[in-house]
XYZ file of C-alpha atoms in Angstrom:
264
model
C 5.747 8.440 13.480
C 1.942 9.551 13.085
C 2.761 12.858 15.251
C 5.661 13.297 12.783
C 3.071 12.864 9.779
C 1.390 15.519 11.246
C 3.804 17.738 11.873
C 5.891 17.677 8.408
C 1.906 17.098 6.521
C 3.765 15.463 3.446
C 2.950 16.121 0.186
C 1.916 12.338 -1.687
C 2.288 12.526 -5.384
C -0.423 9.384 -6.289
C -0.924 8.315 -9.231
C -3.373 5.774 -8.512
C -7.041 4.181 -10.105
C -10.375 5.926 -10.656
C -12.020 3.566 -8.743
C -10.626 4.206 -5.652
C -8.739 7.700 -5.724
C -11.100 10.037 -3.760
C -10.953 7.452 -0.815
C -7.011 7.348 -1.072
C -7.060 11.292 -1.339
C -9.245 11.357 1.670
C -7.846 9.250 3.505
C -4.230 11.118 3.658
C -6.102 14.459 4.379
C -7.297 12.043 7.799
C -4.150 10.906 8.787
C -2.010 14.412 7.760
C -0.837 14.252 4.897
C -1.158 16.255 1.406
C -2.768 14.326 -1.378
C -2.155 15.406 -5.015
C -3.600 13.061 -7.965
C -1.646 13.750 -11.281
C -1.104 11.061 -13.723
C -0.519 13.659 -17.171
C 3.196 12.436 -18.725
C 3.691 16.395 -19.363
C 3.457 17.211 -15.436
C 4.288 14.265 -13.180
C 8.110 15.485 -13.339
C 7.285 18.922 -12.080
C 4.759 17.557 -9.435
C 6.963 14.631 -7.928
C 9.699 17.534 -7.876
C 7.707 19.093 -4.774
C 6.439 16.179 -3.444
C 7.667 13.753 -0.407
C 6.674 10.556 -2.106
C 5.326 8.677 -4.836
C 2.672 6.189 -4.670
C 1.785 4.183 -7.934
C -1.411 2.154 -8.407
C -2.406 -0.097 -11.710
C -5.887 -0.306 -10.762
C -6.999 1.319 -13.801
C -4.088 0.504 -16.243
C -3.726 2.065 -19.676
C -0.628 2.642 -21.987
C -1.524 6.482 -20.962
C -1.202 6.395 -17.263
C 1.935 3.684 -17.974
C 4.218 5.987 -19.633
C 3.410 8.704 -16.637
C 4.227 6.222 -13.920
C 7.331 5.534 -15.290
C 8.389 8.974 -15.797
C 7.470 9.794 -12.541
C 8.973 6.938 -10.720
C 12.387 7.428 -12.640
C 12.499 11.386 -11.497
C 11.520 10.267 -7.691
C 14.430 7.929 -7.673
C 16.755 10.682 -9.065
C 15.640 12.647 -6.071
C 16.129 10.274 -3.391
C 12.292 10.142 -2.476
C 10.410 7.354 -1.282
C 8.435 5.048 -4.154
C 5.132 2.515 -3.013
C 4.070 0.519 -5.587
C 0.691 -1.271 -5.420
C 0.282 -3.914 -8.289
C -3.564 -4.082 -8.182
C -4.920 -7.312 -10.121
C -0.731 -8.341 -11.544
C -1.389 -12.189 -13.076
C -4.898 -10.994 -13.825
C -4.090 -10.219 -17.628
C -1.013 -10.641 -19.512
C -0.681 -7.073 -20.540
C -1.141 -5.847 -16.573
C 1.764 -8.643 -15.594
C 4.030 -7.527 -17.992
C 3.258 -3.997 -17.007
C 4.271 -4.730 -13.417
C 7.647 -5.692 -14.494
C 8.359 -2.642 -16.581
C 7.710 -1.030 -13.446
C 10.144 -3.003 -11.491
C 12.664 -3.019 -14.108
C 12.212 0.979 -14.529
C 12.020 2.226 -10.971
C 13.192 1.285 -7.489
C 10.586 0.673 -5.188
C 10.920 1.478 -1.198
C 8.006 -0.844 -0.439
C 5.878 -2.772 -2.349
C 2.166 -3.697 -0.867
C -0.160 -6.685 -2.484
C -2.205 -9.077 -1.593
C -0.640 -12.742 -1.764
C -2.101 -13.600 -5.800
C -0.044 -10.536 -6.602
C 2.994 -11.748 -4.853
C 2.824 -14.976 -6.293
C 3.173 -13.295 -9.303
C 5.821 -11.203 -8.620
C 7.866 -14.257 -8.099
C 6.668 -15.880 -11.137
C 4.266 -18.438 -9.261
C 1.452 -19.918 -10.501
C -1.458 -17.636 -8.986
C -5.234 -17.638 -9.338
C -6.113 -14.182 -8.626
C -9.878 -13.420 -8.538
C -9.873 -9.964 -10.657
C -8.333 -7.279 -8.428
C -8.613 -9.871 -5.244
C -6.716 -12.398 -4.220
C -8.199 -15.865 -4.988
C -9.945 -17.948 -2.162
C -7.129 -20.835 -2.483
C -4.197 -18.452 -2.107
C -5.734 -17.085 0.918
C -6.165 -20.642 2.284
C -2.690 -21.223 2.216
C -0.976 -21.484 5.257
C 1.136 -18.357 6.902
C 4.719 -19.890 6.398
C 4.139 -20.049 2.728
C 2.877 -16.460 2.275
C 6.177 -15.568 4.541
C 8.580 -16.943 1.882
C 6.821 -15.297 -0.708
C 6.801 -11.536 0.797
C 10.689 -12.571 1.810
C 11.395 -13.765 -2.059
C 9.986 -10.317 -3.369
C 12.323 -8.209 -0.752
C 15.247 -10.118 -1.963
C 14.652 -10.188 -5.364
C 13.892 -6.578 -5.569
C 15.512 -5.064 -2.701
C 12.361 -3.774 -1.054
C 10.103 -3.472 2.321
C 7.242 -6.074 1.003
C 4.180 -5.853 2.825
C 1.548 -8.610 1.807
C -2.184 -7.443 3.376
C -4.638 -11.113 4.640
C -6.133 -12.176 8.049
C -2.757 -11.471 9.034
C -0.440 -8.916 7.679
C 3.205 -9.477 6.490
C 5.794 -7.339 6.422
C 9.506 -8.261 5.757
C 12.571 -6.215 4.073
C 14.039 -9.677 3.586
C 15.586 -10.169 6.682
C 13.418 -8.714 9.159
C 9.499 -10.154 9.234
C 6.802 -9.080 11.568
C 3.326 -10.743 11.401
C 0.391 -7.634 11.908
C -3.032 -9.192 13.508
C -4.928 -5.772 13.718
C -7.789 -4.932 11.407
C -10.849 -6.146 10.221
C -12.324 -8.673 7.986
C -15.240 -5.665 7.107
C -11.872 -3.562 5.571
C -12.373 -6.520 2.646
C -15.925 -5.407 1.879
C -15.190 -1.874 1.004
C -13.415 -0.761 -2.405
C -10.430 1.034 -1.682
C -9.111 -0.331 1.739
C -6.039 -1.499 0.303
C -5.277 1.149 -1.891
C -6.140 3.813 1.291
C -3.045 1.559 2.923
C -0.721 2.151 0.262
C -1.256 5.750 0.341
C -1.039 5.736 3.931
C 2.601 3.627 3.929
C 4.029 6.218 1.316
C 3.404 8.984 4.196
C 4.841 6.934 6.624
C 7.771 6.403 4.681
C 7.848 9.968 4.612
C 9.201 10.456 8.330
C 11.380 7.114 8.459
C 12.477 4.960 5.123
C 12.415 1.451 7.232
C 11.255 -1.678 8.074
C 9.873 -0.331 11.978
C 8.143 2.199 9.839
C 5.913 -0.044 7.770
C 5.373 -2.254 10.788
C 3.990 0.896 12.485
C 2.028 2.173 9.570
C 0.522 -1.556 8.917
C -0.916 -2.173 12.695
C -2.304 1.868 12.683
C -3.977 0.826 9.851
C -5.695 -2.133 11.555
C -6.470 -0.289 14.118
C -8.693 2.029 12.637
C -10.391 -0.942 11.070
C -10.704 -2.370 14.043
C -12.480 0.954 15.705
C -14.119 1.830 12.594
C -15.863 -1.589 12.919
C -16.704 -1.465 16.552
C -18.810 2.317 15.527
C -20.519 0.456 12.793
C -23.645 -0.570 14.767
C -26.035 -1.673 11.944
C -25.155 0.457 9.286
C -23.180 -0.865 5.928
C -20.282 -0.757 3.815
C -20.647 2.711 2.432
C -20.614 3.733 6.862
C -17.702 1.545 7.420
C -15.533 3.184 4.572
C -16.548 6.721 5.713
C -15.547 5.480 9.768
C -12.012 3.788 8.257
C -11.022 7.399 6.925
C -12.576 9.019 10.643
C -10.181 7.136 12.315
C -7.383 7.746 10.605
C -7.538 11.355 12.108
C -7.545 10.082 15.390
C -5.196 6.982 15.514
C -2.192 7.908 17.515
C 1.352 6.685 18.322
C 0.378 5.551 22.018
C -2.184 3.269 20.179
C -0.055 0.968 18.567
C 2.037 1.124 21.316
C -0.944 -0.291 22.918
C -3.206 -2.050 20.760
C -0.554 -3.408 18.233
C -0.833 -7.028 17.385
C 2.600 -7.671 16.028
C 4.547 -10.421 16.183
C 8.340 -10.871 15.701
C 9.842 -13.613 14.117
């Protein structure tokens, strides 16, 4: 799927945070892909229109950016093309909640990747996200739990969920795998889940599926894996500059290999 990334270099409309976009942009340069970053209401038709796939991000929410996402989302589905949504901080404010579910109710979504105060959310339970991060007591919980939520949200909304922890989840309702690669340092950088949803809507690119996130999830962790083992005694700043490195290098044959995934 990665050599296939490669070869086809998709073109990934984003329309994503400020925070975090020249990470996400840089990151899909690493692994192949085409980024393009346009969130104007007047152009995301035209630019979706000659794209592969659509990535949206409320990191940096306004009633601007809103009305693009929308618009854009609406014209991807009329064209068949795949749509990642990534609902950064959802039951952190009322107005970013509700704004979630406009999105849902707008737009179908071929995969959907949170963390589990997000989920929660999604499936109107009580959360207590922690800003943009998922709060220390939803981590805590134990795996079955977060497994019911991810399989609630791909039920409810007919979607590949994907719910990033300690260990990753991925389900499209029916189907769950449990991803162990990665790195705890991928928490201590801005961007490393927003990089991920990038990455997923150029996997979903070359293969619409449930195998495909699985293989896109573990790559992932592998690169945080290697990107931690170059670190040596240098910081954050190093480790987010290695995690995009080794996205140009991760391969096929490596999660083959090196993939901690689990069946069940």
């Amino acid at each position: 799927m990665i050599s296939k990334i490669k070869e086809k270099n998709p073109l990934i409309h984003n329309i994503t945070n400020y925070v975090t976009v020249n990470g996400v942009a840089n990151a899909l340069i690493s692994l192949g892909a085409s980024p393009v970053m346009a969130d104007s209401e007047f152009e995301v038709s035209d630019i979706v229109s000659i794209s592969n796939a659509l990535v949206i991000n409320i990191g940096t929410l306004n009633e601007r950016v809103l009305k693009s996402m929308i618009k854009a989302g609406i014209r991807a589905n009329e064209l068949g093309l795949p749509v990642v949504l990534d609902p950064v901080g959802a039951g952190a404010s009322l107005y970013r909640t509700q704004a979630v579910f406009e999105l849902l109710k707008s737009i179908k979504f071929s995969l959907i990747r949170l963390n589990i105060s997000e989920a929660k959310t999604l499936i109107n339970q009580t959360s207590t996200t922690n800003g943009v991060d998922a709060s220390q007591s939803d981590l805590n919980a134990d795996l079955s739990s977060a497994i019911s939520v991810a399989k609630n949200i791909s039920e409810k909304f007919n979607t590949i969920t994907v719910i990033s922890g300690k260990s990753d989840i991925i389900t499209n309702g029916k189907n769950i795998a449990i991803c162990d690669n990665g790195h705890e340092m991928m928490s201590k950088i801005t961007g490393s889940g927003c990089m991920l949803s990038a990455v997923l809507g150029a996997f979903m690119c070359v293969g619409d599926t449930f195998e495909t996130a699985v293989h896109g999830v573990s790559a992932y962790g592998i690169c945080g894996e290697r990107a931690f083992d170059k670190l040596g005694d240098n910081g954050n700043a190093t480790y987010a500059t290695l995690l995009i490195d080794e996205l140009a290098f991760v391969s096929d044959d490596d999660v083959v290999k090196f993939g901690k995934i689990r069946h069940i």
